[in-house]
């Protein structure tokens, strides 16, 4: 029997050969793109080896690459397209808004978007709109620091909170910095805590210098190991007792777990929360929302006498982003009223169960996590728990991602997350499961997972 290394090399060779055969135009375009765009892409996670795919467009649950291959899209352009590609209501609103111009100073639309957030999101007493999830996290941290007069932020190990310098630490669950260019002085303001052991959090909070505890309630990057309502309630209690603020990063969970986000799903109202991704369904928008006394630090009028935190952005009021967000929120509200969130979570559960059966039928060990419309696959025969799954060798999962592409399914590179949108149907779920079955028949994943 082949040893682990040669089994991996053999599988990699056959999967890559199939990938090359399916995607010659992307391969060629990568050469051209790399001569202009650094690395041929507009961001680290858009690349995966041996070369990324380039797309021409999409419709509903499907996206088409420049070779003309159509995929069931479970990547959703970085989890943004919760309504699928080109959702008719959003497209119609965007078309109708074109004549208003791309930027208008203090447009009425911004107030309407903020009012809609107030109606949907429990924590949203006041709102600041900005351009992205990253900006929203950075601003929320500034507001928390200004309000409390403290500097430290608690971040849980394994979480991703955008690309602010201070946030690029501890994504791997160990505390290392992600790449170069991140000064130690900045990182030293972040206190890393294990998500599962709240006694560590309690000790850290007792130091009295923590401004905020930042939580992605979906624990998406760590592997969708979300806590229970009780867990979050306990974090909230400890945080409040220590005079710090609870900040929910809802960039992934917002509008996805419920129309009012994770705070509605788990029944926890944080002091501050941030939104992005599904908020603008692909248009560039983010938001910080929260308690009016905390948000008052960003009030430029001088009406409030407390500390003042500067926050601004040239594109904060983009017409297309505001239009898309307003229409998307109205759609989420209607979907919520129709019970569509429960239906979508049911589809994701069906997907997880079907994939589990397919892997079992081929004797390939695996674990799955599901939260709302998100499913995460781990290729391992080890225990289904955060610490084990967070530290898995990524090679098998990366090859599975590539192999699925050759069978017409696009998952999130580097994780094999299957994100469903409201455009996905039962038929799509069946097709994804059948594609996984074909991958497992064609390629010998059992040889490397058993060896990993
Ligand atoms: C939980 C979380 N927070 C923040 C961000 C940053 O959002 P953006 O990429 O829009 O800046 C992300 C992006 O993936 C995220 O997953």
CSV table of C-alpha atoms and ligand atoms in Angstrom, one decimal:
chain,number,residue,atom,x,y,z
A,1,UNK,CA,0.0,0.0,0.0
A,2,UNK,CA,1.2,3.5,-0.8
A,3,UNK,CA,2.6,5.6,2.1
A,4,UNK,CA,0.8,8.8,3.0
A,5,UNK,CA,3.1,11.0,0.9
A,6,UNK,CA,3.0,9.1,-2.3
A,7,UNK,CA,-0.8,8.5,-1.9
A,8,UNK,CA,-1.2,12.3,-1.6
A,9,UNK,CA,1.1,13.0,-4.6
A,10,UNK,CA,-0.8,10.5,-6.7
A,11,UNK,CA,-4.2,12.0,-5.8
A,12,UNK,CA,-3.0,15.5,-6.4
A,13,UNK,CA,-1.7,14.5,-9.8
A,14,UNK,CA,-5.0,13.0,-10.9
A,15,UNK,CA,-7.2,15.8,-9.5
A,16,UNK,CA,-5.0,18.5,-11.0
A,17,UNK,CA,-5.1,16.7,-14.4
A,18,UNK,CA,-8.9,16.7,-14.3
A,19,UNK,CA,-8.9,20.4,-13.2
A,20,UNK,CA,-6.6,21.4,-16.1
A,21,UNK,CA,-8.8,19.5,-18.6
A,22,UNK,CA,-11.9,21.3,-17.4
A,23,UNK,CA,-10.6,24.8,-17.1
A,24,UNK,CA,-8.0,25.7,-19.8
A,25,UNK,CA,-9.3,29.2,-20.3
A,26,UNK,CA,-8.9,30.1,-16.6
A,27,UNK,CA,-5.4,28.6,-16.7
A,28,UNK,CA,-4.5,30.9,-19.7
A,29,UNK,CA,-6.1,33.9,-18.1
A,30,UNK,CA,-4.2,33.4,-14.9
A,31,UNK,CA,-1.0,33.9,-16.9
A,32,UNK,CA,-2.3,37.2,-18.3
A,33,UNK,CA,-3.8,38.3,-15.0
A,34,UNK,CA,-0.6,37.6,-13.1
A,35,UNK,CA,1.3,40.1,-15.4
A,36,UNK,CA,-1.0,42.9,-14.2
A,37,UNK,CA,-2.8,41.9,-10.9
A,38,UNK,CA,-0.4,40.8,-8.2
A,39,UNK,CA,-0.8,37.0,-8.0
A,40,UNK,CA,-3.5,37.3,-10.7
A,41,UNK,CA,-6.3,38.2,-8.2
A,42,UNK,CA,-7.7,41.0,-6.0
A,43,UNK,CA,-7.1,39.3,-2.7
A,44,UNK,CA,-5.4,36.4,-0.9
A,45,UNK,CA,-8.5,34.1,-0.6
A,46,UNK,CA,-9.4,34.5,-4.3
A,47,UNK,CA,-6.4,32.4,-5.2
A,48,UNK,CA,-6.0,28.7,-4.8
A,49,UNK,CA,-3.4,26.4,-6.4
A,50,UNK,CA,-2.7,25.6,-9.2
A,51,UNK,CA,-4.6,28.6,-10.5
A,52,UNK,CA,-7.9,30.2,-9.6
A,53,UNK,CA,-11.1,30.2,-11.7
A,54,UNK,CA,-12.2,33.3,-13.6
A,55,UNK,CA,-15.9,33.9,-14.0
A,56,UNK,CA,-18.1,35.7,-16.5
A,57,UNK,CA,-21.3,35.9,-14.4
A,58,UNK,CA,-24.0,34.1,-12.6
A,59,UNK,CA,-27.7,33.7,-12.2
A,60,UNK,CA,-29.6,32.4,-9.2
A,61,UNK,CA,-27.6,29.5,-7.6
A,62,UNK,CA,-25.3,29.1,-10.6
A,63,UNK,CA,-22.1,30.8,-11.7
A,64,UNK,CA,-20.4,30.4,-15.1
A,65,UNK,CA,-16.6,30.5,-15.6
A,66,UNK,CA,-14.8,31.8,-18.7
A,67,UNK,CA,-14.5,28.2,-20.1
A,68,UNK,CA,-18.3,28.1,-20.1
A,69,UNK,CA,-18.6,25.6,-17.2
A,70,UNK,CA,-21.5,26.3,-14.9
A,71,UNK,CA,-21.2,25.6,-11.2
A,72,UNK,CA,-23.6,25.3,-8.3
A,73,UNK,CA,-22.2,28.2,-6.4
A,74,UNK,CA,-21.7,27.5,-2.7
A,75,UNK,CA,-19.0,30.2,-2.4
A,76,UNK,CA,-21.4,33.1,-3.1
A,77,UNK,CA,-18.6,35.5,-3.8
A,78,UNK,CA,-17.3,35.4,-0.3
A,79,UNK,CA,-20.6,34.6,1.3
A,80,UNK,CA,-22.1,37.9,0.1
A,81,UNK,CA,-24.8,36.6,-2.3
A,82,UNK,CA,-27.4,35.3,0.2
A,83,UNK,CA,-30.1,36.1,-2.4
A,84,UNK,CA,-28.1,34.3,-5.1
A,85,UNK,CA,-26.7,35.9,-8.3
A,86,UNK,CA,-28.6,38.8,-9.7
A,87,UNK,CA,-31.7,38.7,-7.5
A,88,UNK,CA,-34.5,40.2,-9.5
A,89,UNK,CA,-35.7,42.7,-6.8
A,90,UNK,CA,-32.2,44.0,-6.2
A,91,UNK,CA,-31.3,44.2,-9.9
A,92,UNK,CA,-34.5,46.2,-10.6
A,93,UNK,CA,-33.9,48.6,-7.7
A,94,UNK,CA,-30.3,49.1,-8.9
A,95,UNK,CA,-31.4,49.8,-12.4
A,96,UNK,CA,-34.0,52.3,-11.2
A,97,UNK,CA,-31.3,54.1,-9.1
A,98,UNK,CA,-28.8,54.6,-11.8
A,99,UNK,CA,-30.0,58.1,-12.7
A,100,UNK,CA,-29.6,59.3,-9.1
A,101,UNK,CA,-25.8,59.3,-9.6
A,102,UNK,CA,-23.3,57.2,-7.7
A,103,UNK,CA,-22.8,59.5,-4.7
A,104,UNK,CA,-25.2,62.0,-3.2
A,105,UNK,CA,-24.3,64.0,-0.1
A,106,UNK,CA,-26.3,62.9,2.9
A,107,UNK,CA,-28.9,61.1,0.9
A,108,UNK,CA,-32.3,60.3,2.4
A,109,UNK,CA,-31.6,56.7,1.5
A,110,UNK,CA,-29.0,56.4,4.2
A,111,UNK,CA,-31.6,57.3,6.9
A,112,UNK,CA,-34.0,54.7,5.4
A,113,UNK,CA,-31.3,52.0,5.5
A,114,UNK,CA,-30.5,52.9,9.1
A,115,UNK,CA,-34.3,52.8,10.0
A,116,UNK,CA,-34.6,49.4,8.4
A,117,UNK,CA,-31.6,48.2,10.5
A,118,UNK,CA,-33.3,49.6,13.6
A,119,UNK,CA,-36.5,47.6,12.8
A,120,UNK,CA,-34.7,44.4,12.1
A,121,UNK,CA,-31.7,44.2,14.4
A,122,UNK,CA,-32.3,44.2,18.2
A,123,UNK,CA,-29.0,46.0,19.1
A,124,UNK,CA,-29.5,48.8,16.5
A,125,UNK,CA,-30.4,51.8,18.5
A,126,UNK,CA,-28.1,53.9,16.4
A,127,UNK,CA,-26.3,53.2,13.1
A,128,UNK,CA,-23.1,54.2,11.3
A,129,UNK,CA,-22.9,53.1,7.7
A,130,UNK,CA,-19.6,52.5,6.0
A,131,UNK,CA,-17.9,50.5,3.3
A,132,UNK,CA,-17.0,46.9,4.4
A,133,UNK,CA,-17.0,44.4,7.2
A,134,UNK,CA,-13.3,45.2,7.9
A,135,UNK,CA,-14.0,48.9,8.3
A,136,UNK,CA,-17.0,48.1,10.5
A,137,UNK,CA,-14.9,46.0,12.8
A,138,UNK,CA,-12.2,48.6,13.0
A,139,UNK,CA,-14.7,51.3,13.8
A,140,UNK,CA,-16.6,49.2,16.4
A,141,UNK,CA,-13.3,48.6,18.2
A,142,UNK,CA,-12.5,52.4,18.2
A,143,UNK,CA,-16.0,53.2,19.5
A,144,UNK,CA,-15.6,50.6,22.3
A,145,UNK,CA,-12.2,52.0,23.3
A,146,UNK,CA,-13.4,55.6,23.2
A,147,UNK,CA,-16.5,54.7,25.3
A,148,UNK,CA,-14.7,52.7,28.0
A,149,UNK,CA,-11.3,54.6,27.9
A,150,UNK,CA,-9.6,51.2,27.8
A,151,UNK,CA,-7.4,49.7,25.1
A,152,UNK,CA,-7.5,45.9,25.0
A,153,UNK,CA,-9.8,43.8,22.9
A,154,UNK,CA,-10.5,40.1,23.5
A,155,UNK,CA,-10.6,38.0,20.4
A,156,UNK,CA,-11.3,34.3,20.4
A,157,UNK,CA,-8.7,31.9,18.9
A,158,UNK,CA,-9.5,30.7,15.4
A,159,UNK,CA,-11.7,33.6,14.4
A,160,UNK,CA,-11.4,36.0,11.4
A,161,UNK,CA,-12.6,39.6,11.7
A,162,UNK,CA,-11.4,41.2,8.5
A,163,UNK,CA,-8.0,42.6,7.5
A,164,UNK,CA,-7.5,45.4,10.1
A,165,UNK,CA,-3.8,45.0,11.3
A,166,UNK,CA,-4.8,44.2,14.8
A,167,UNK,CA,-7.2,41.4,13.8
A,168,UNK,CA,-4.7,39.4,11.8
A,169,UNK,CA,-3.6,37.4,14.8
A,170,UNK,CA,-4.7,34.1,16.3
A,171,UNK,CA,-6.6,32.9,13.2
A,172,UNK,CA,-5.0,29.5,13.4
A,173,UNK,CA,-6.0,28.9,17.0
A,174,UNK,CA,-2.4,29.3,18.1
A,175,UNK,CA,-1.8,33.0,18.3
A,176,UNK,CA,0.5,33.5,15.3
A,177,UNK,CA,0.3,36.6,13.1
A,178,UNK,CA,-1.1,36.1,9.6
A,179,UNK,CA,1.8,37.2,7.4
A,180,UNK,CA,4.3,40.0,7.7
A,181,UNK,CA,3.7,43.7,8.0
A,182,UNK,CA,1.8,43.6,11.3
A,183,UNK,CA,3.6,45.5,14.1
A,184,UNK,CA,3.9,43.8,17.5
A,185,UNK,CA,2.7,47.0,19.2
A,186,UNK,CA,-0.6,46.7,17.5
A,187,UNK,CA,-1.1,43.0,18.1
A,188,UNK,CA,-0.2,43.5,21.8
A,189,UNK,CA,-3.5,45.3,22.1
A,190,UNK,CA,-5.4,42.1,21.3
A,191,UNK,CA,-5.9,39.5,24.0
A,192,UNK,CA,-6.5,36.0,22.6
A,193,UNK,CA,-8.8,33.6,24.5
A,194,UNK,CA,-10.0,30.1,23.8
A,195,UNK,CA,-13.7,30.0,22.9
A,196,UNK,CA,-14.6,27.0,24.9
A,197,UNK,CA,-13.0,27.8,28.2
A,198,UNK,CA,-14.8,30.8,29.8
A,199,UNK,CA,-12.6,30.7,32.9
A,200,UNK,CA,-9.8,32.1,30.8
A,201,UNK,CA,-12.1,34.9,29.6
A,202,UNK,CA,-13.1,35.6,33.2
A,203,UNK,CA,-9.4,35.9,34.3
A,204,UNK,CA,-8.6,38.2,31.3
A,205,UNK,CA,-11.6,40.5,32.1
A,206,UNK,CA,-10.5,40.9,35.7
A,207,UNK,CA,-7.4,42.8,34.6
A,208,UNK,CA,-9.7,45.8,34.1
A,209,UNK,CA,-8.1,47.0,30.8
A,210,UNK,CA,-10.5,45.3,28.4
A,211,UNK,CA,-12.7,47.6,26.3
A,212,UNK,CA,-14.5,45.0,24.3
A,213,UNK,CA,-15.0,41.2,23.8
A,214,UNK,CA,-15.3,40.6,20.1
A,215,UNK,CA,-17.3,37.5,19.1
A,216,UNK,CA,-18.2,36.0,15.7
A,217,UNK,CA,-21.3,34.2,17.0
A,218,UNK,CA,-21.2,31.8,14.1
A,219,UNK,CA,-17.5,30.9,14.9
A,220,UNK,CA,-17.3,30.6,11.1
A,221,UNK,CA,-13.6,30.7,10.5
A,222,UNK,CA,-12.8,28.3,13.3
A,223,UNK,CA,-15.2,25.8,11.7
A,224,UNK,CA,-18.8,26.9,12.6
A,225,UNK,CA,-18.3,25.8,16.2
A,226,UNK,CA,-20.9,28.3,17.4
A,227,UNK,CA,-21.8,28.5,21.0
A,228,UNK,CA,-25.2,28.0,22.6
A,229,UNK,CA,-27.4,30.8,23.8
A,230,UNK,CA,-26.3,30.0,27.3
A,231,UNK,CA,-22.6,30.3,26.3
A,232,UNK,CA,-23.2,33.7,24.8
A,233,UNK,CA,-25.3,34.8,27.8
A,234,UNK,CA,-22.4,33.9,30.1
A,235,UNK,CA,-19.9,35.8,27.9
A,236,UNK,CA,-22.3,38.8,28.0
A,237,UNK,CA,-22.7,38.6,31.8
A,238,UNK,CA,-18.9,38.4,32.4
A,239,UNK,CA,-18.3,41.2,29.9
A,240,UNK,CA,-20.9,43.5,31.5
A,241,UNK,CA,-19.6,42.8,35.0
A,242,UNK,CA,-16.1,43.8,34.0
A,243,UNK,CA,-17.4,47.1,32.5
A,244,UNK,CA,-16.4,46.0,29.0
A,245,UNK,CA,-18.6,45.9,25.8
A,246,UNK,CA,-19.9,42.8,24.0
A,247,UNK,CA,-19.3,43.3,20.3
A,248,UNK,CA,-20.9,40.8,17.8
A,249,UNK,CA,-19.2,40.5,14.5
A,250,UNK,CA,-22.2,39.6,12.4
A,251,UNK,CA,-20.5,39.9,9.0
A,252,UNK,CA,-21.1,36.2,8.4
A,253,UNK,CA,-24.2,35.6,10.7
A,254,UNK,CA,-26.0,38.9,9.9
A,255,UNK,CA,-29.3,38.3,7.9
A,256,UNK,CA,-28.1,34.7,7.4
A,257,UNK,CA,-29.1,33.0,10.7
A,258,UNK,CA,-32.3,35.1,11.0
A,259,UNK,CA,-33.5,38.4,9.6
A,260,UNK,CA,-32.2,40.0,12.8
A,261,UNK,CA,-28.9,38.0,12.6
A,262,UNK,CA,-27.3,35.9,15.3
A,263,UNK,CA,-28.6,38.2,18.0
A,264,UNK,CA,-32.1,37.2,17.0
A,265,UNK,CA,-31.1,33.6,16.5
A,266,UNK,CA,-29.4,33.2,19.9
A,267,UNK,CA,-31.6,35.8,21.8
A,268,UNK,CA,-28.6,37.9,22.9
A,269,UNK,CA,-28.5,41.7,22.4
A,270,UNK,CA,-24.9,42.8,22.3
A,271,UNK,CA,-23.7,46.4,23.0
A,272,UNK,CA,-22.3,46.8,19.5
A,273,UNK,CA,-22.6,44.7,16.3
A,274,UNK,CA,-21.1,44.9,12.8
A,275,UNK,CA,-22.5,43.9,9.5
A,276,UNK,CA,-21.2,43.4,5.9
A,277,UNK,CA,-21.5,40.8,3.2
A,278,UNK,CA,-25.2,39.7,2.9
A,279,UNK,CA,-26.1,43.3,4.1
A,280,UNK,CA,-25.2,44.6,0.6
A,281,UNK,CA,-25.6,41.4,-1.3
A,282,UNK,CA,-22.4,42.2,-3.2
A,283,UNK,CA,-22.5,46.0,-3.1
A,284,UNK,CA,-19.9,47.6,-0.8
A,285,UNK,CA,-21.5,48.4,2.5
A,286,UNK,CA,-21.0,47.7,6.1
A,287,UNK,CA,-22.5,49.0,9.3
A,288,UNK,CA,-21.8,49.4,13.0
A,289,UNK,CA,-24.9,49.4,15.1
A,290,UNK,CA,-25.4,49.6,18.8
A,291,UNK,CA,-26.5,51.2,22.1
A,292,UNK,CA,-27.2,54.9,21.6
A,293,UNK,CA,-25.0,55.9,24.5
A,294,UNK,CA,-22.0,54.0,23.0
A,295,UNK,CA,-22.6,55.0,19.4
A,296,UNK,CA,-22.8,58.6,20.7
A,297,UNK,CA,-19.0,58.7,20.7
A,298,UNK,CA,-19.2,59.0,16.9
A,299,UNK,CA,-21.7,61.9,17.1
A,300,UNK,CA,-20.0,64.9,15.4
A,301,UNK,CA,-22.6,67.5,16.6
A,302,UNK,CA,-21.1,68.0,20.0
A,303,UNK,CA,-24.5,67.3,21.6
A,304,UNK,CA,-23.0,64.6,23.8
A,305,UNK,CA,-20.3,65.6,26.2
A,306,UNK,CA,-18.4,62.3,26.4
A,307,UNK,CA,-15.4,61.1,24.4
A,308,UNK,CA,-15.4,61.6,20.7
A,309,UNK,CA,-14.2,59.0,18.1
A,310,UNK,CA,-13.6,60.1,14.6
A,311,UNK,CA,-15.1,57.9,11.9
A,312,UNK,CA,-15.7,58.9,8.3
A,313,UNK,CA,-15.3,57.5,4.8
A,314,UNK,CA,-15.6,59.1,1.3
A,315,UNK,CA,-17.8,56.4,0.0
A,316,UNK,CA,-20.0,55.8,3.0
A,317,UNK,CA,-23.2,56.9,1.2
A,318,UNK,CA,-22.8,55.0,-2.1
A,319,UNK,CA,-26.2,55.0,-3.9
A,320,UNK,CA,-25.9,51.5,-5.3
A,321,UNK,CA,-24.8,50.1,-1.9
A,322,UNK,CA,-27.7,51.8,-0.1
A,323,UNK,CA,-30.2,50.8,-2.7
A,324,UNK,CA,-29.0,47.1,-2.6
A,325,UNK,CA,-29.0,47.0,1.2
A,326,UNK,CA,-32.5,48.5,1.5
A,327,UNK,CA,-34.0,46.1,-1.1
A,328,UNK,CA,-32.1,43.1,0.4
A,329,UNK,CA,-33.3,43.9,3.9
A,330,UNK,CA,-36.9,44.2,2.7
A,331,UNK,CA,-36.5,40.8,1.0
A,332,UNK,CA,-35.0,39.2,4.1
A,333,UNK,CA,-38.0,40.5,6.2
A,334,UNK,CA,-40.5,38.9,3.7
A,335,UNK,CA,-38.5,35.6,3.6
A,336,UNK,CA,-38.5,35.6,7.4
A,337,UNK,CA,-42.2,36.1,7.5
A,338,UNK,CA,-42.7,33.2,5.0
A,339,UNK,CA,-40.6,30.7,7.1
A,340,UNK,CA,-37.9,30.6,4.4
A,341,UNK,CA,-35.1,30.7,6.9
A,342,UNK,CA,-36.2,27.4,8.5
A,343,UNK,CA,-36.6,26.0,5.0
A,344,UNK,CA,-33.1,27.0,4.0
A,345,UNK,CA,-31.6,25.6,7.3
A,346,UNK,CA,-33.5,22.4,6.5
A,347,UNK,CA,-31.9,22.2,3.0
A,348,UNK,CA,-28.5,22.7,4.6
A,349,UNK,CA,-29.2,19.8,7.0
A,350,UNK,CA,-30.3,17.7,4.1
A,351,UNK,CA,-27.0,18.5,2.3
A,352,UNK,CA,-24.9,17.6,5.4
A,353,UNK,CA,-26.8,14.3,5.8
A,354,UNK,CA,-26.5,13.4,2.1
A,355,UNK,CA,-22.7,14.2,2.1
A,356,UNK,CA,-22.2,12.2,5.2
A,357,UNK,CA,-23.9,9.2,3.6
A,358,UNK,CA,-21.8,9.6,0.4
A,359,UNK,CA,-18.6,9.7,2.4
A,360,UNK,CA,-19.7,6.7,4.6
A,361,UNK,CA,-20.5,4.7,1.4
A,362,UNK,CA,-16.9,5.2,0.2
A,363,UNK,CA,-15.4,4.6,3.6
A,364,UNK,CA,-13.9,8.1,3.8
A,365,UNK,CA,-13.8,9.4,7.3
A,366,UNK,CA,-15.3,12.9,7.7
A,367,UNK,CA,-17.1,15.2,10.1
A,368,UNK,CA,-19.7,17.9,9.3
A,369,UNK,CA,-20.8,21.1,11.1
A,370,UNK,CA,-24.0,22.9,10.1
A,371,UNK,CA,-25.3,26.3,11.3
A,372,UNK,CA,-28.3,27.8,9.5
A,373,UNK,CA,-27.5,27.7,5.7
A,374,UNK,CA,-23.8,26.9,6.2
A,375,UNK,CA,-22.2,23.4,6.1
A,376,UNK,CA,-18.5,22.8,6.9
A,377,UNK,CA,-16.8,19.6,5.9
A,378,UNK,CA,-13.8,18.2,7.8
A,379,UNK,CA,-11.8,15.3,6.3
A,380,UNK,CA,-10.7,13.5,9.4
A,381,UNK,CA,-11.3,10.4,11.5
A,382,UNK,CA,-10.5,12.3,14.6
A,383,UNK,CA,-13.0,13.8,17.2
A,384,UNK,CA,-15.6,16.2,16.1
A,385,UNK,CA,-14.5,19.2,18.2
A,386,UNK,CA,-13.1,22.6,17.7
A,387,UNK,CA,-9.4,22.1,18.7
A,388,UNK,CA,-9.0,19.0,16.6
A,389,UNK,CA,-10.7,20.3,13.5
A,390,UNK,CA,-9.1,23.7,13.6
A,391,UNK,CA,-5.6,22.2,13.3
A,392,UNK,CA,-6.2,19.7,10.5
A,393,UNK,CA,-3.8,19.5,7.6
A,394,UNK,CA,-5.6,21.5,4.8
A,395,UNK,CA,-4.1,19.5,1.9
A,396,UNK,CA,-6.9,16.9,1.6
A,397,UNK,CA,-9.6,19.5,1.9
A,398,UNK,CA,-8.0,21.7,-0.7
A,399,UNK,CA,-7.9,18.8,-3.1
A,400,UNK,CA,-11.5,18.0,-2.5
A,401,UNK,CA,-12.4,21.6,-3.3
A,402,UNK,CA,-10.6,21.2,-6.6
A,403,UNK,CA,-12.1,17.8,-7.4
A,404,UNK,CA,-15.6,19.2,-6.7
A,405,UNK,CA,-15.0,22.0,-9.2
A,406,UNK,CA,-14.4,19.3,-11.9
A,407,UNK,CA,-17.9,18.0,-11.0
A,408,UNK,CA,-19.6,21.4,-11.2
A,409,UNK,CA,-19.7,22.5,-7.5
A,410,UNK,CA,-17.9,25.6,-6.2
A,411,UNK,CA,-17.2,25.6,-2.4
A,412,UNK,CA,-15.2,28.1,-0.4
A,413,UNK,CA,-11.4,27.5,-1.0
A,414,UNK,CA,-9.4,26.4,2.0
A,415,UNK,CA,-12.3,25.2,4.0
A,416,UNK,CA,-14.9,23.3,1.9
A,417,UNK,CA,-17.7,25.4,3.3
A,418,UNK,CA,-21.0,24.9,1.5
A,419,UNK,CA,-22.9,28.2,1.8
A,420,UNK,CA,-26.5,28.0,0.6
A,421,UNK,CA,-28.4,31.0,-0.6
A,422,UNK,CA,-32.1,31.6,-0.9
A,423,UNK,CA,-31.7,30.8,-4.6
A,424,UNK,CA,-30.7,27.2,-3.9
A,425,UNK,CA,-33.3,24.6,-4.4
A,426,UNK,CA,-33.7,20.9,-3.3
A,427,UNK,CA,-32.6,20.0,-6.8
A,428,UNK,CA,-29.3,21.9,-6.2
A,429,UNK,CA,-28.8,20.0,-3.0
A,430,UNK,CA,-29.3,16.7,-4.7
A,431,UNK,CA,-27.0,17.7,-7.5
A,432,UNK,CA,-24.3,18.7,-5.0
A,433,UNK,CA,-24.5,15.3,-3.2
A,434,UNK,CA,-24.4,13.5,-6.6
A,435,UNK,CA,-21.3,15.5,-7.6
A,436,UNK,CA,-19.6,14.6,-4.3
A,437,UNK,CA,-20.5,10.9,-5.0
A,438,UNK,CA,-18.8,11.2,-8.4
A,439,UNK,CA,-15.7,12.8,-6.9
A,440,UNK,CA,-15.4,10.0,-4.3
A,441,UNK,CA,-15.9,7.3,-7.0
A,442,UNK,CA,-13.3,8.9,-9.3
A,443,UNK,CA,-10.6,9.9,-6.8
A,444,UNK,CA,-9.2,7.8,-3.9
A,445,UNK,CA,-9.7,10.3,-1.0
A,446,UNK,CA,-9.8,7.3,1.4
A,447,UNK,CA,-6.1,6.8,0.8
A,448,UNK,CA,-5.1,10.2,2.1
A,449,UNK,CA,-7.7,10.9,4.8
A,450,UNK,CA,-7.0,7.6,6.5
A,451,UNK,CA,-3.3,8.5,6.3
A,452,UNK,CA,-3.6,12.1,7.4
B,1,LIG,C1,-16.5,37.4,10.6
B,1,LIG,C2,-15.9,38.4,9.6
B,1,LIG,N1,-15.7,39.7,10.0
B,1,LIG,C3,-15.2,40.6,9.1
B,1,LIG,C4,-14.9,40.3,7.8
B,1,LIG,C5,-14.4,41.3,6.9
B,1,LIG,O1,-15.3,41.7,5.9
B,1,LIG,P1,-14.8,42.3,4.6
B,1,LIG,O2,-14.1,41.2,3.8
B,1,LIG,O3,-16.1,42.7,3.9
B,1,LIG,O4,-14.0,43.5,4.9
B,1,LIG,C6,-15.1,39.0,7.4
B,1,LIG,C7,-14.8,38.6,6.0
B,1,LIG,O5,-14.7,37.4,5.6
B,1,LIG,C8,-15.6,38.0,8.3
B,1,LIG,O6,-15.8,36.7,7.9
